[in-house]
Coordinates of C-alpha atoms in Angstrom, one line a residue:
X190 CA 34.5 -35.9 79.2
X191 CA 32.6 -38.9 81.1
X192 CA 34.3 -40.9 83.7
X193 CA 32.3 -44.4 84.5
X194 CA 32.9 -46.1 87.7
X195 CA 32.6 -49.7 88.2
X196 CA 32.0 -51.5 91.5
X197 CA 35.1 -52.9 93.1
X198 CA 35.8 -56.5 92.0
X199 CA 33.8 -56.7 88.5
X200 CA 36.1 -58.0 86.2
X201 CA 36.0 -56.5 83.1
X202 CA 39.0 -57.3 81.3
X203 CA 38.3 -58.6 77.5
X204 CA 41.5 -60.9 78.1
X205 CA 39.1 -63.2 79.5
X206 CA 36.3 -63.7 76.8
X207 CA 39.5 -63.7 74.3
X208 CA 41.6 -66.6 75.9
X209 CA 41.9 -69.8 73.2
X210 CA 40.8 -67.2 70.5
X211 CA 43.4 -65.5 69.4
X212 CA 43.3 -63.2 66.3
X213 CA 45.1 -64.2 63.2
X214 CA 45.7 -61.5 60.3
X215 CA 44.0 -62.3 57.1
X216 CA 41.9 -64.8 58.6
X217 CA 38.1 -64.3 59.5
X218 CA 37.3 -65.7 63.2
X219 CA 34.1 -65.8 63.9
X220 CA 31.7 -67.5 66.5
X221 CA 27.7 -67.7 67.8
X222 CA 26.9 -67.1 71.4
X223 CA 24.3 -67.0 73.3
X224 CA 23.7 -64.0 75.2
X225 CA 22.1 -62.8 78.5
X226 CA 18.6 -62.5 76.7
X227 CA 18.7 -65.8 76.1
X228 CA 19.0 -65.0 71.7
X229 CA 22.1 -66.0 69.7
X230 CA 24.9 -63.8 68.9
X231 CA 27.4 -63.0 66.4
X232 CA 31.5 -62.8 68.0
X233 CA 33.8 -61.5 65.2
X234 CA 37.5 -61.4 66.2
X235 CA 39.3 -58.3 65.8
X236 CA 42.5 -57.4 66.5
X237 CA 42.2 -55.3 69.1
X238 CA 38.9 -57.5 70.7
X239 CA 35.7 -58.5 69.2
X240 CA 32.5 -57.6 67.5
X241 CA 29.2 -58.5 68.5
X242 CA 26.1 -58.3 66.8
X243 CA 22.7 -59.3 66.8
X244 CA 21.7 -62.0 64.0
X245 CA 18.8 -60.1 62.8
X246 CA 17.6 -56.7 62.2
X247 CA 20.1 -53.4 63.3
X248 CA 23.4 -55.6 63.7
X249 CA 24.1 -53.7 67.3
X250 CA 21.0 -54.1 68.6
X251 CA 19.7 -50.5 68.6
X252 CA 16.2 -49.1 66.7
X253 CA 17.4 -45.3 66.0
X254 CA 14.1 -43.0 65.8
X255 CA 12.1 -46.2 66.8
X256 CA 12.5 -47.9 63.1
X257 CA 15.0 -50.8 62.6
X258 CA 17.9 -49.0 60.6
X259 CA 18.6 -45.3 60.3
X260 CA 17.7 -46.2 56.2
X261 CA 14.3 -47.2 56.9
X262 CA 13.6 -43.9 59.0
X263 CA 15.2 -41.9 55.6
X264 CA 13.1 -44.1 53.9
X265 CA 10.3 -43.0 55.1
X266 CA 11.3 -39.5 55.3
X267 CA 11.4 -39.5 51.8
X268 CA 8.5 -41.2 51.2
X269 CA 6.5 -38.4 53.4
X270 CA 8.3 -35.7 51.5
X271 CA 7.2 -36.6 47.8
X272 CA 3.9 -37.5 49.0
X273 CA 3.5 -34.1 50.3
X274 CA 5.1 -32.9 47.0
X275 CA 8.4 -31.9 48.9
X276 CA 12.0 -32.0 48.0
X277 CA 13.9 -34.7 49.9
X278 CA 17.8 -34.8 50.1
X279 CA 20.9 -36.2 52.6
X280 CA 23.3 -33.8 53.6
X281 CA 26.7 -35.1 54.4
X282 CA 25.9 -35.5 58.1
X283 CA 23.0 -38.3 57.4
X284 CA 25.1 -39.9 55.3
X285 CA 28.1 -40.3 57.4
X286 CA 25.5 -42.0 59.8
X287 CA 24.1 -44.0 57.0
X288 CA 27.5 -44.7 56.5
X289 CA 28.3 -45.9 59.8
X290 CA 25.6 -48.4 59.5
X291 CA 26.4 -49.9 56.4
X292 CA 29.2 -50.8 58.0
X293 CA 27.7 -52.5 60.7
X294 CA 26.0 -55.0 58.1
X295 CA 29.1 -55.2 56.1
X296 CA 30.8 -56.6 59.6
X297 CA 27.5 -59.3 59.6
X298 CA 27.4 -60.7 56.2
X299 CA 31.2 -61.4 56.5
X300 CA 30.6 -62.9 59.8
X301 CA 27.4 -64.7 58.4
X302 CA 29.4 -66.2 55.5
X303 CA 31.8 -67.6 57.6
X304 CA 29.3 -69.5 59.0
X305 CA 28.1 -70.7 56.1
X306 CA 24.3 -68.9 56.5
X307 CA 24.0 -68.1 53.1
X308 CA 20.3 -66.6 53.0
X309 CA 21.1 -64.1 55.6
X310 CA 24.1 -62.8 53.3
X311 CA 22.1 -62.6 51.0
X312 CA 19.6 -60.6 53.5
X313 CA 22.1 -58.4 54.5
X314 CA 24.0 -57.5 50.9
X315 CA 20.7 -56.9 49.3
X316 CA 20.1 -54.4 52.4
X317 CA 23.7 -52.5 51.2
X318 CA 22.9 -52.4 47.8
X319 CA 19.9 -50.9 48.2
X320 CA 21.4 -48.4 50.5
X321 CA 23.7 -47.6 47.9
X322 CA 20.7 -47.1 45.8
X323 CA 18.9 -44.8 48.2
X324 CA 21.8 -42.2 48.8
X325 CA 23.0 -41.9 44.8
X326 CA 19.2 -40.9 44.9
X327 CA 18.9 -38.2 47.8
X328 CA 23.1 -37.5 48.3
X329 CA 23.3 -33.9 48.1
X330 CA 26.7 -34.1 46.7
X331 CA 28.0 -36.3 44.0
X332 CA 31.4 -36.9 45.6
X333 CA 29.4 -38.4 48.7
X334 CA 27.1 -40.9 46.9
X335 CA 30.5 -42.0 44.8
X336 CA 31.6 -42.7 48.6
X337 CA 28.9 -45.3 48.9
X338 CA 29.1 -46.3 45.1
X339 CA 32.4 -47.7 45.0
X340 CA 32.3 -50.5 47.1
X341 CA 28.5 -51.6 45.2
X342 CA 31.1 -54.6 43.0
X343 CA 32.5 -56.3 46.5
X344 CA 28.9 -56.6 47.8
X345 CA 27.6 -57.6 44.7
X346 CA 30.5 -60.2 44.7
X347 CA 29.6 -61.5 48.3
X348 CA 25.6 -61.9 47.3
X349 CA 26.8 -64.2 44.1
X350 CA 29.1 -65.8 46.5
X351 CA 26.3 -66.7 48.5
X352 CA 23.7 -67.9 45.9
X353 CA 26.4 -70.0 44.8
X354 CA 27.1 -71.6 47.3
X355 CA 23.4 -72.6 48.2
X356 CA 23.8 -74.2 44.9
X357 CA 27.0 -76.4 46.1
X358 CA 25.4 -77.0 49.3
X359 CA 22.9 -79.1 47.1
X360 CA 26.2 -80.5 44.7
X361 CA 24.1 -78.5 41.9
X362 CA 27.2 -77.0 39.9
X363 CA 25.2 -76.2 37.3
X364 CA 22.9 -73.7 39.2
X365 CA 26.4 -72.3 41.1
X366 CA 27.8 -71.6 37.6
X367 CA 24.8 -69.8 36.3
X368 CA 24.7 -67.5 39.6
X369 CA 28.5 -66.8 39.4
X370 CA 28.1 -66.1 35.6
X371 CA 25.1 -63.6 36.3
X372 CA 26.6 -62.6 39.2
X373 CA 29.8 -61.6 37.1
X374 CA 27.8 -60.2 34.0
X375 CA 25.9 -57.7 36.5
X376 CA 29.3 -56.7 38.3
X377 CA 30.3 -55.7 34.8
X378 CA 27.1 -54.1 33.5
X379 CA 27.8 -51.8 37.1
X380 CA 31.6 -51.5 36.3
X381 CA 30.7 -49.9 32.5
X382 CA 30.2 -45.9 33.9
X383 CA 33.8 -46.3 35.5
X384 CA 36.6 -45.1 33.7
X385 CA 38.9 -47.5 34.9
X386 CA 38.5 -51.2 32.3
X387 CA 36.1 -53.1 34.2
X388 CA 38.6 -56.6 33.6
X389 CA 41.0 -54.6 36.0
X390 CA 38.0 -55.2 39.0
X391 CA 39.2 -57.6 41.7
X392 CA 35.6 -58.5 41.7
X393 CA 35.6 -59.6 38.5
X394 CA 38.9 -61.6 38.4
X395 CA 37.7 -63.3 41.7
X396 CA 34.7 -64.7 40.1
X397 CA 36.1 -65.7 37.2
X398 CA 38.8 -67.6 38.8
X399 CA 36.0 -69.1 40.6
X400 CA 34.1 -70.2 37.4
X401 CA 37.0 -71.7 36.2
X402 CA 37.0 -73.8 39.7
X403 CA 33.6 -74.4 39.3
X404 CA 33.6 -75.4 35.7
X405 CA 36.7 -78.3 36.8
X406 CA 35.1 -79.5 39.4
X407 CA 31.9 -80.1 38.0
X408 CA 30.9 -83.8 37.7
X409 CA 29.9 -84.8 33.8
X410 CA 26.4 -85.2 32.6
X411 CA 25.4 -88.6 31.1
X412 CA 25.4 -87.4 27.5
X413 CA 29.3 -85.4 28.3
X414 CA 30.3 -89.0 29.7
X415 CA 29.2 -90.9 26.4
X416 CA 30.6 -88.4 23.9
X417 CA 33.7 -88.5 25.8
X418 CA 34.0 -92.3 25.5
X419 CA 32.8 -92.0 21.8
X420 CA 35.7 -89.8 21.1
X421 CA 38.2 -92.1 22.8
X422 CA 36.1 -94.6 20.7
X423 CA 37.4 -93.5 17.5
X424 CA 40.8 -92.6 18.8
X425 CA 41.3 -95.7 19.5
X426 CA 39.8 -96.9 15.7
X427 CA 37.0 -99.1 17.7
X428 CA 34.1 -98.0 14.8
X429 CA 32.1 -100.3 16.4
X430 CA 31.9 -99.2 19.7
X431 CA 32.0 -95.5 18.3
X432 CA 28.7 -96.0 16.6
X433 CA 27.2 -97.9 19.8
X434 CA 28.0 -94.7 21.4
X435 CA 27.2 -92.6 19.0
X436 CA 23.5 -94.3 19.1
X437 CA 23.2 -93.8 22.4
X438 CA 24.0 -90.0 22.3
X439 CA 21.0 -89.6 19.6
X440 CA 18.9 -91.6 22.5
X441 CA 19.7 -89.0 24.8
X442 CA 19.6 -86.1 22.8
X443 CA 16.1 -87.1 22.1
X444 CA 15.0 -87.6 25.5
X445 CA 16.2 -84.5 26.5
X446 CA 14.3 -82.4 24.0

């Protein structure tokens, strides 16, 4: 066991960086900082303290085997290995550490989207996915890349999430639809060698709660406007006005084409 001393009077009680920020279950707390290096930070409250990360590369600062992520050194490991016309595989050790990391980003893009920095979700699902990729390659054991492969709908979930919402940033609906429908459509083109139904994914139900949302919310084109009125045209018995409308439509249609 290691025992650390600290000099007499340093004040290193968390209490202090914690006061005004309490933690509140269920809720995601987050904040930026900037650190002694003069960079920003990422704070995520936890209930026991905080998280801090880096905004950009290894989330904890670190370069393991000089490389940015322990997954770029397999990476390259594996790359070296079937160049040289070598077997390459992860035992369970390497991916527990793999593991480990994964988590790390997982802690970020939360963070990230709390913050409303939608690319770098993005960044840092993408990164997850394709470490989910890389061990159900190289796992030595099934069991362990299933491990990795079971949480692949969530982050898939958070990446449409955050396409979408670059969309709504802009008040383009229609571009946040089409990325939660695609986004939705891939989650269960993934879900279909489960044996579990893939309509039971929270995933799945999340998004298309979401869509419905999205779909309500979404302001009407011109053309959706004038066939609405032409329909409460005719309703109403004003022929008139109904064929006005129903002119204009035709306009419109033909413009469009």
């Amino acid at each position: 066991m290691t025992s650390i001393l600290f000099k007499k009077g340093m004040n290193l009680d968390l209490n202090n960086l914690l006061e005004g920020w309490p933690h509140e279950p269920g809720q995601i707390r987050v904040r930026k900082i900037v650190g002694n290096d003069g960079k920003e930070k990422l704070q995520l409250r936890i209930d026991l303290g905080l998280i801090q990360m880096e905004v950009s590369g290894r989330p904890d600062g670190l370069k393991p085997h000089g490389k940015e992520s322990v997954l770029e050194w397999h990476k390259e490991r594996a790359a070296e290995a079937e160049a040289a016309g070598q077997a390459f595989s992860l035992n369970p050790d390497e991916c527990g550490e793999l593991q480990q990391e994964g988590v790390q980003y997982y802690h970020r893009y939360i963070s990230l989207f709390q913050l409303g920095d939608y690319p770098a979700v993005i960044r840092d699902t993408e990164r997850n996915l394709e470490l989910f990729a890389f061990v159900r390659q190289y796992a030595e054991r099934e069991e362990i890349a299933w491990s990795f492969e079971q949480f692949r709908p969530y982050v898939m979930m958070m990446r449409t999430r955050a396409k979408a919402s670059i969309h709504l940033e802009k008040e383009d609906f229609a571009g946040a639809i089409r990325e939660a429908e695609k986004g939705r459509n891939a989650i269960l083109e993934a879900l279909q060698e489960r044996p579990e139904p893939a309509e039971t994914s929270p995933e799945v139900e999340f998004l298309e709660q979401w869509l419905d949302e999205l779909r309500s919310k979404r302001p009407l084109s011109r053309l959706e406007v004038l066939q609405r009125e032409m329909d409460q045209a005719i309703a109403a018995e004003a022929y008139e006005r109904a064929a006005e409308l129903r002119d204009a439509i035709q306009a419109e249609q033909k413009a469009a084409r």
